[in-house]
């Protein structure tokens, strides 16, 4: 009841309240009938589809490198591939602005693809690692070329992972907020940024409610496709677990490895551009931006110093991670129990609960944030004025990721071990403590670290809920970049580099904890 209760109170209630306000004010039908609405929807779907295609084309060679190539330095490559996915959207937006000052559709597509190459590489590579390579070798022995063997044997086996990663990438790209806000400006808007504009600036709740309905429809479709593909992928993993497939590349495989390293070089380019921009000023190289972290920016742009914003980010991310781990791990335990329970009703309930827990990833963070301000005064203590308001919103984003990391690990625990402990007299809580916890401890810590860096860079809901006297670092960066002054620009880029360094260190810790052959979704 705790996971479902949390989602009901802190997600479903605020979202339904905003939708209800929009419908009660009238005008939803008019908004749905406007050509502008469907132009926004078409642009949202079009840029998300284009970014998904780019991410797939770039991620597949990297997946081959991680799964099938035995080369030195793969541990470092695995860390580097994950770094773009957990970078704050504000950081990536500024990095692409440094490379592409004019912005535009191409920069939006490439930035969204930059974020999600890791999803394709890790999801597809995780399955590719477990595919029996002898099947492909047998096809080669029967006369098939390398390409035909890949097309006829390997590609069909990888299809569930490719479809699953494509659905997740499309979901992330369709709901992208910070990147479109930074690179699209006033010229290019998606449903997410238009909902923000109508809610915050125009107070057009009927229009925002109508757009939220359109977005929710697309999100549910993407989640359904991802759930179907994920079930097929889990079945393949059970059939192929434990096989060793990596070896030194041969012949044309080196071309694939070369393509993977080309992708890695392209992923490095925005990061280097960001570092370069943080150190360059009109007067030459300087650390002025980093020294300015102790101040408030040009003419007191920020109500607090840069370092105060850093401390606020760290505290908020800690609270959000603790909350998300509590709810997410309990949800994963319940989902495993429902999966193991007999009967179709329990399995159907588990699938429904899994889909419900993923919904916060696809609903506008602005809608959730504004819903908090409308509804949470009804709870004891009026959470609208509480410092926990931002952690609650960030936890909603982290919980689905925690579930996706922990759930496959819990499902991989041998049920016979648990039954043996129960037969020897252990109660359910002790079975969990003595059997499940030791086997899953590393993944639990990794999920917490992963959630921490995501919370650290969350921008959508935080930009709406954070108070001016307590901004997180991403909100401070967005404030600085929106105000004139060379010092503000330098301070914003320096703060981005600081966020990137912290994120990189946590990613290294995640990979060390999880190991090279983890089974989590990300």
XYZ file of C-alpha atoms in Angstrom:
522
model
C 0.000 0.000 0.000
C 2.881 2.401 0.653
C 4.175 2.658 -2.962
C 0.681 2.944 -4.427
C -0.366 5.382 -1.701
C 2.665 7.594 -2.359
C 1.962 7.662 -6.107
C -1.733 8.338 -5.469
C -1.121 11.269 -3.098
C 1.944 12.870 -4.664
C 1.287 12.145 -8.335
C -2.256 11.134 -9.275
C -4.019 13.621 -6.978
C -2.055 16.742 -8.082
C -2.247 15.811 -11.780
C -5.971 15.058 -11.667
C -6.561 18.288 -9.733
C -4.893 20.350 -12.458
C -6.767 18.510 -15.191
C -9.991 19.056 -13.253
C -9.342 22.790 -12.961
C -8.657 22.968 -16.667
C -11.868 21.142 -17.601
C -14.007 23.087 -15.115
C -12.792 26.389 -16.588
C -13.864 25.285 -20.072
C -11.909 25.731 -23.252
C -10.275 22.303 -23.380
C -12.235 21.303 -26.479
C -11.285 24.571 -28.164
C -7.614 23.970 -27.455
C -7.821 20.441 -28.840
C -9.452 21.813 -31.984
C -6.703 24.378 -32.621
C -4.232 23.632 -35.391
C -1.451 24.956 -33.128
C -2.051 22.111 -30.637
C -1.504 19.425 -33.228
C 1.471 21.271 -34.692
C 3.040 21.141 -31.219
C 2.175 17.455 -30.941
C 3.633 16.760 -34.389
C 6.854 18.606 -33.573
C 7.121 16.805 -30.217
C 6.660 13.389 -31.794
C 8.848 14.258 -34.800
C 11.855 15.482 -32.805
C 11.486 12.570 -30.365
C 11.367 10.049 -33.237
C 14.388 11.658 -34.915
C 16.370 11.695 -31.653
C 15.391 8.062 -30.981
C 16.626 7.053 -34.438
C 19.945 8.857 -33.923
C 20.346 7.304 -30.452
C 19.689 3.812 -31.854
C 22.152 4.230 -34.724
C 24.807 5.574 -32.356
C 24.090 3.177 -29.496
C 24.169 -0.151 -31.348
C 27.915 -0.046 -32.207
C 28.642 0.931 -28.584
C 26.460 -1.976 -27.401
C 28.554 -4.335 -29.557
C 31.749 -2.886 -28.085
C 30.532 -3.393 -24.501
C 29.034 -6.855 -25.066
C 31.153 -8.643 -27.659
C 34.616 -7.037 -27.749
C 37.371 -8.021 -25.352
C 39.615 -4.947 -25.301
C 41.522 -3.059 -22.600
C 39.819 -0.044 -21.066
C 36.216 -1.255 -21.411
C 35.508 -0.459 -17.750
C 36.356 3.212 -18.361
C 34.255 3.208 -21.543
C 31.299 1.778 -19.640
C 31.563 4.629 -17.133
C 31.892 7.268 -19.839
C 28.870 5.978 -21.799
C 26.626 6.353 -18.738
C 27.807 9.902 -17.940
C 25.699 11.759 -20.573
C 22.502 10.056 -19.391
C 22.811 11.348 -15.827
C 24.078 14.838 -16.677
C 21.579 17.571 -15.755
C 19.539 18.828 -18.698
C 20.714 22.366 -18.025
C 24.331 21.235 -18.335
C 23.698 19.492 -21.657
C 21.699 22.451 -22.944
C 24.548 24.847 -22.188
C 27.102 22.423 -23.643
C 25.240 22.355 -26.958
C 24.775 26.121 -26.853
C 28.550 26.403 -26.607
C 28.826 24.206 -29.726
C 25.742 25.513 -31.530
C 25.030 29.104 -30.383
C 22.060 29.527 -32.734
C 20.194 26.488 -31.439
C 17.498 25.004 -33.679
C 15.863 21.676 -34.435
C 19.097 19.864 -35.249
C 20.674 20.870 -31.931
C 17.567 19.726 -30.012
C 17.593 16.333 -31.762
C 21.324 15.818 -31.232
C 21.174 16.905 -27.583
C 18.314 14.495 -26.831
C 20.170 11.710 -28.655
C 23.324 12.581 -26.666
C 21.370 11.963 -23.467
C 20.015 8.602 -24.521
C 22.839 6.754 -26.288
C 23.556 5.169 -22.906
C 20.019 3.757 -22.676
C 20.450 1.949 -26.016
C 24.028 0.844 -25.341
C 23.325 -0.476 -21.849
C 19.923 -2.077 -22.556
C 20.882 -3.745 -25.852
C 24.405 -4.520 -24.649
C 23.033 -6.172 -21.518
C 21.033 -8.641 -23.620
C 23.768 -9.049 -26.250
C 26.151 -10.162 -23.502
C 23.887 -13.141 -22.739
C 23.245 -14.302 -26.325
C 24.956 -17.572 -27.202
C 27.584 -16.701 -29.815
C 27.731 -20.294 -31.050
C 24.432 -19.821 -32.903
C 25.965 -17.086 -35.047
C 29.106 -19.167 -35.551
C 26.944 -22.089 -36.716
C 25.244 -19.866 -39.291
C 28.691 -18.789 -40.543
C 29.766 -22.443 -40.791
C 26.720 -23.122 -42.971
C 27.840 -20.469 -45.444
C 26.157 -17.286 -44.247
C 28.110 -14.039 -44.454
C 28.731 -12.025 -41.279
C 25.973 -9.582 -42.226
C 23.464 -12.359 -43.015
C 24.302 -14.201 -39.801
C 23.758 -10.998 -37.844
C 20.525 -10.212 -39.693
C 19.060 -13.727 -39.444
C 20.289 -14.861 -36.016
C 21.453 -12.022 -33.755
C 19.160 -9.177 -34.769
C 15.888 -11.080 -34.121
C 17.201 -12.075 -30.678
C 18.121 -8.425 -29.944
C 14.773 -7.089 -31.180
C 13.084 -7.080 -27.716
C 15.939 -5.039 -26.199
C 16.034 -2.666 -29.183
C 12.264 -2.109 -28.982
C 12.411 -1.657 -25.195
C 15.236 0.901 -25.380
C 13.546 2.726 -28.283
C 10.326 3.077 -26.268
C 12.215 4.438 -23.239
C 14.298 6.842 -25.357
C 11.188 8.096 -27.150
C 9.543 8.700 -23.777
C 12.513 10.696 -22.480
C 12.805 12.740 -25.701
C 9.083 13.482 -25.951
C 9.041 14.857 -22.386
C 12.390 16.658 -22.612
C 12.163 20.055 -20.923
C 15.515 21.645 -20.095
C 17.104 20.871 -23.479
C 14.197 22.296 -25.505
C 13.956 25.319 -23.209
C 17.677 26.059 -23.618
C 18.049 25.332 -27.335
C 14.585 25.972 -28.769
C 14.004 29.400 -27.305
C 10.781 31.036 -28.472
C 10.956 29.467 -31.947
C 10.663 25.766 -31.168
C 8.375 24.385 -28.481
C 7.254 20.920 -27.531
C 4.176 19.942 -25.545
C 6.284 20.003 -22.368
C 7.579 23.558 -22.819
C 4.186 24.798 -24.031
C 2.534 23.381 -20.895
C 5.130 25.284 -18.855
C 4.434 28.511 -20.772
C 0.654 28.249 -20.432
C 0.754 27.264 -16.769
C 3.403 29.625 -15.413
C 3.286 32.684 -17.674
C -0.188 32.738 -19.228
C -2.149 30.954 -16.444
C -4.054 29.178 -19.222
C -5.118 26.083 -17.266
C -7.613 24.801 -19.874
C -4.922 24.949 -22.559
C -2.379 23.287 -20.279
C -4.891 20.568 -19.347
C -5.644 19.839 -22.992
C -1.959 19.589 -23.865
C -1.382 17.347 -20.830
C -4.048 14.965 -22.119
C -2.356 14.778 -25.518
C 1.014 14.184 -23.856
C -0.391 11.561 -21.486
C -1.860 9.625 -24.416
C 1.530 9.463 -26.133
C 3.220 8.481 -22.865
C 0.821 5.611 -22.166
C 1.377 4.276 -25.691
C 5.175 4.405 -25.241
C 4.953 2.734 -21.822
C 2.760 -0.053 -23.200
C 5.221 -0.720 -26.027
C 8.130 -0.690 -23.573
C 6.370 -3.087 -21.177
C 5.700 -5.620 -23.941
C 9.301 -5.432 -25.154
C 10.647 -5.680 -21.600
C 8.704 -8.878 -20.915
C 10.141 -10.455 -24.060
C 13.639 -9.308 -23.082
C 13.368 -10.847 -19.608
C 12.397 -14.164 -21.201
C 15.502 -14.120 -23.410
C 17.700 -13.307 -20.417
C 16.381 -16.311 -18.527
C 17.161 -18.588 -21.475
C 20.683 -17.289 -22.128
C 22.005 -16.284 -18.704
C 25.543 -17.273 -17.870
C 27.139 -17.512 -21.339
C 30.448 -15.827 -22.162
C 30.436 -14.012 -25.506
C 33.231 -11.427 -25.479
C 36.345 -12.006 -27.601
C 38.891 -10.010 -29.545
C 37.262 -8.487 -32.667
C 38.019 -10.086 -36.013
C 37.909 -8.798 -39.590
C 34.917 -6.504 -40.285
C 34.123 -6.391 -36.572
C 36.891 -3.827 -36.275
C 34.767 -1.467 -38.409
C 32.003 -1.719 -35.814
C 34.521 -1.083 -33.042
C 35.798 1.937 -34.989
C 32.234 3.253 -35.333
C 31.753 2.824 -31.576
C 34.884 4.832 -30.817
C 33.716 7.518 -33.277
C 30.453 7.752 -31.308
C 32.419 8.033 -28.054
C 34.476 10.866 -29.558
C 31.284 12.675 -30.570
C 29.885 12.207 -27.045
C 33.054 13.773 -25.663
C 32.782 16.873 -27.872
C 29.997 18.730 -25.962
C 31.694 17.950 -22.651
C 34.998 19.442 -23.845
C 33.138 22.438 -25.273
C 31.533 23.031 -21.880
C 34.868 22.897 -20.055
C 36.439 25.178 -22.666
C 33.605 27.682 -22.331
C 33.877 27.729 -18.530
C 37.553 28.741 -18.720
C 37.452 31.228 -21.610
C 36.589 34.916 -21.234
C 36.830 37.918 -23.573
C 40.199 38.624 -21.917
C 41.576 35.089 -22.286
C 41.751 32.047 -20.024
C 40.469 32.621 -16.504
C 39.064 30.892 -13.418
C 36.792 33.865 -12.758
C 33.648 31.749 -13.113
C 34.790 29.271 -10.467
C 35.866 32.073 -8.101
C 32.455 33.679 -8.626
C 30.766 30.651 -7.012
C 31.353 32.426 -3.708
C 29.262 35.398 -4.893
C 25.762 36.145 -6.144
C 26.493 36.845 -9.803
C 26.344 40.166 -11.654
C 24.363 42.803 -9.706
C 23.055 40.195 -7.263
C 21.325 37.980 -9.850
C 21.078 35.165 -7.290
C 19.531 35.557 -3.853
C 22.183 33.173 -2.486
C 25.791 32.384 -3.350
C 26.747 29.648 -5.773
C 28.090 27.480 -2.963
C 24.811 27.876 -1.043
C 23.001 26.585 -4.143
C 25.407 23.627 -4.204
C 24.620 22.782 -0.564
C 20.885 23.103 -1.226
C 21.204 20.708 -4.170
C 23.098 18.167 -2.060
C 20.571 18.293 0.796
C 17.571 18.117 -1.527
C 19.031 15.223 -3.538
C 19.780 13.317 -0.314
C 16.203 13.690 0.951
C 14.757 12.732 -2.459
C 17.006 9.661 -2.739
C 16.130 8.348 0.731
C 12.437 8.763 -0.010
C 12.694 7.209 -3.488
C 14.723 4.237 -2.231
C 12.156 3.508 0.489
C 9.219 3.596 -1.916
C 11.039 2.104 -4.921
C 12.535 -0.908 -3.128
C 9.215 -1.706 -1.464
C 7.538 -1.476 -4.874
C 10.125 -3.830 -6.403
C 9.587 -6.344 -3.577
C 5.823 -6.241 -4.166
C 6.249 -6.664 -7.939
C 8.479 -9.716 -7.439
C 5.956 -11.239 -5.011
C 3.110 -10.686 -7.473
C 5.194 -12.219 -10.270
C 5.853 -15.349 -8.179
C 2.270 -15.653 -6.949
C 0.062 -18.188 -8.756
C -2.778 -17.050 -10.962
C -3.227 -14.568 -13.765
C -4.897 -12.002 -11.486
C -1.689 -11.485 -9.487
C 0.398 -11.217 -12.664
C -2.030 -8.719 -14.160
C -1.975 -6.670 -10.966
C 1.822 -6.624 -11.086
C 1.878 -5.429 -14.702
C -0.619 -2.676 -13.889
C 1.358 -1.548 -10.842
C 4.589 -1.542 -12.841
C 3.012 0.698 -15.500
C 1.575 3.053 -12.859
C 5.003 3.455 -11.241
C 6.491 4.438 -14.616
C 3.879 7.116 -15.370
C 5.657 9.967 -13.492
C 8.464 9.807 -16.075
C 6.082 10.822 -18.819
C 3.785 13.430 -17.277
C 4.788 17.078 -17.367
C 6.814 18.005 -14.305
C 5.211 21.464 -14.479
C 1.752 19.894 -14.186
C 2.890 17.931 -11.122
C 4.529 20.993 -9.553
C 1.543 23.258 -10.080
C -0.699 20.465 -8.784
C 1.315 20.429 -5.563
C 0.567 24.110 -4.987
C -3.143 23.502 -5.598
C -3.642 20.370 -3.499
C -1.049 19.850 -0.775
C -2.483 22.491 1.544
C -5.155 19.891 2.365
C -2.542 17.661 4.029
C -1.475 18.214 7.646
C 1.266 20.809 7.930
C 0.634 22.432 4.507
C 3.530 20.915 2.553
C 3.441 23.825 0.074
C 5.686 25.781 2.443
C 7.803 22.801 3.487
C 11.417 22.319 2.354
C 10.388 18.723 1.531
C 8.239 19.893 -1.397
C 11.102 19.735 -3.908
C 12.390 16.327 -2.650
C 8.894 14.867 -3.038
C 8.776 16.026 -6.667
C 12.294 14.748 -7.370
C 11.526 11.400 -5.725
C 8.701 10.880 -8.237
C 11.268 11.017 -11.037
C 13.716 8.692 -9.257
C 11.285 5.954 -8.152
C 10.744 4.473 -11.656
C 14.518 4.335 -12.226
C 15.100 2.653 -8.846
C 12.433 0.061 -9.695
C 13.951 -0.600 -13.120
C 17.411 -1.168 -11.562
C 16.379 -3.214 -8.515
C 13.532 -5.287 -9.969
C 15.591 -7.490 -12.363
C 18.116 -8.147 -9.585
C 15.438 -9.236 -7.114
C 13.860 -11.461 -9.764
C 17.226 -13.146 -10.372
C 17.458 -14.363 -6.733
C 17.000 -18.146 -6.713
C 13.620 -18.859 -5.129
C 14.952 -22.182 -3.832
C 17.279 -20.350 -1.449
C 14.351 -18.439 0.005
C 12.268 -21.605 0.311
C 15.124 -23.413 2.064
C 15.458 -20.576 4.592
C 11.704 -20.609 5.208
C 11.752 -24.403 5.647
C 14.441 -24.006 8.319
C 12.114 -21.702 10.271
C 13.075 -18.201 9.069
C 10.252 -15.678 9.031
C 9.726 -13.578 5.826
C 11.591 -10.565 7.230
C 14.581 -12.720 8.158
C 14.530 -14.390 4.727
C 14.789 -10.936 3.205
C 17.600 -9.952 5.575
C 19.623 -13.158 5.247
C 19.033 -14.108 1.586
C 17.748 -11.250 -0.565
C 19.668 -8.376 0.995
C 23.205 -9.870 0.749
C 22.618 -10.857 -2.893
C 21.177 -7.486 -3.911
C 23.084 -5.079 -1.648
C 25.457 -3.802 -4.353
C 22.603 -3.094 -6.752
C 20.636 -1.354 -4.018
C 23.534 0.979 -3.295
C 24.040 1.532 -7.026
C 20.347 2.385 -7.439
C 20.636 4.906 -4.619
C 23.699 6.505 -6.194
C 22.023 6.569 -9.599
C 18.927 8.204 -8.138
C 21.099 10.716 -6.295
C 22.743 12.070 -9.450
C 19.372 12.213 -11.244
C 17.909 14.215 -8.336
C 20.975 16.429 -8.288
C 20.317 17.514 -11.864
C 16.475 17.497 -11.914
C 15.220 20.740 -13.417
C 11.605 20.458 -14.601
C 9.630 20.303 -11.347
C 12.390 21.947 -9.312
C 12.357 25.073 -11.509
C 8.693 25.515 -10.633
C 8.817 24.640 -6.923
C 12.187 25.911 -5.654
C 12.001 29.158 -3.693
C 14.196 32.105 -4.807
C 16.011 32.018 -1.477
C 16.742 28.270 -1.773
C 17.446 27.420 -5.445
C 19.158 24.207 -6.437
C 22.232 24.500 -8.642
C 20.388 23.677 -11.939
C 17.785 26.365 -11.149
C 20.564 28.829 -10.322
C 22.286 28.020 -13.626
C 19.085 28.666 -15.581
C 18.603 31.974 -13.731
C 22.163 33.073 -14.475
C 22.053 32.176 -18.165
C 18.805 34.127 -18.559
C 20.301 37.376 -17.212
C 22.812 39.673 -18.968
C 26.414 39.994 -17.838
C 29.669 38.212 -18.643
C 30.114 37.204 -14.984
C 26.704 35.507 -14.971
C 27.618 33.499 -18.066
C 30.979 32.461 -16.645
C 29.418 31.514 -13.324
C 26.743 29.432 -15.079
C 29.302 27.472 -17.107
C 31.541 26.970 -14.063
C 28.567 25.628 -12.096
C 27.821 23.248 -14.986
C 31.366 21.886 -14.884
C 31.079 21.427 -11.118
C 27.824 19.478 -11.534
C 29.425 17.380 -14.265
C 32.420 16.496 -12.075
C 30.201 15.428 -9.173
C 28.071 13.365 -11.545
C 31.150 11.709 -13.031
C 32.474 10.682 -9.616
C 29.140 9.143 -8.650
C 28.949 7.264 -11.974
C 32.379 5.759 -11.282
C 31.082 4.627 -7.886
C 27.961 3.132 -9.507
C 29.995 1.065 -11.956
C 32.364 -0.124 -9.244
C 29.425 -1.224 -7.101
C 27.451 -2.921 -9.850
C 30.296 -4.632 -11.685
C 30.660 -5.153 -15.413
C 27.881 -7.741 -15.813
C 24.984 -6.226 -13.900
C 21.423 -7.146 -14.806
C 19.621 -3.896 -14.014
C 17.739 -2.117 -16.779
C 20.139 0.862 -16.919
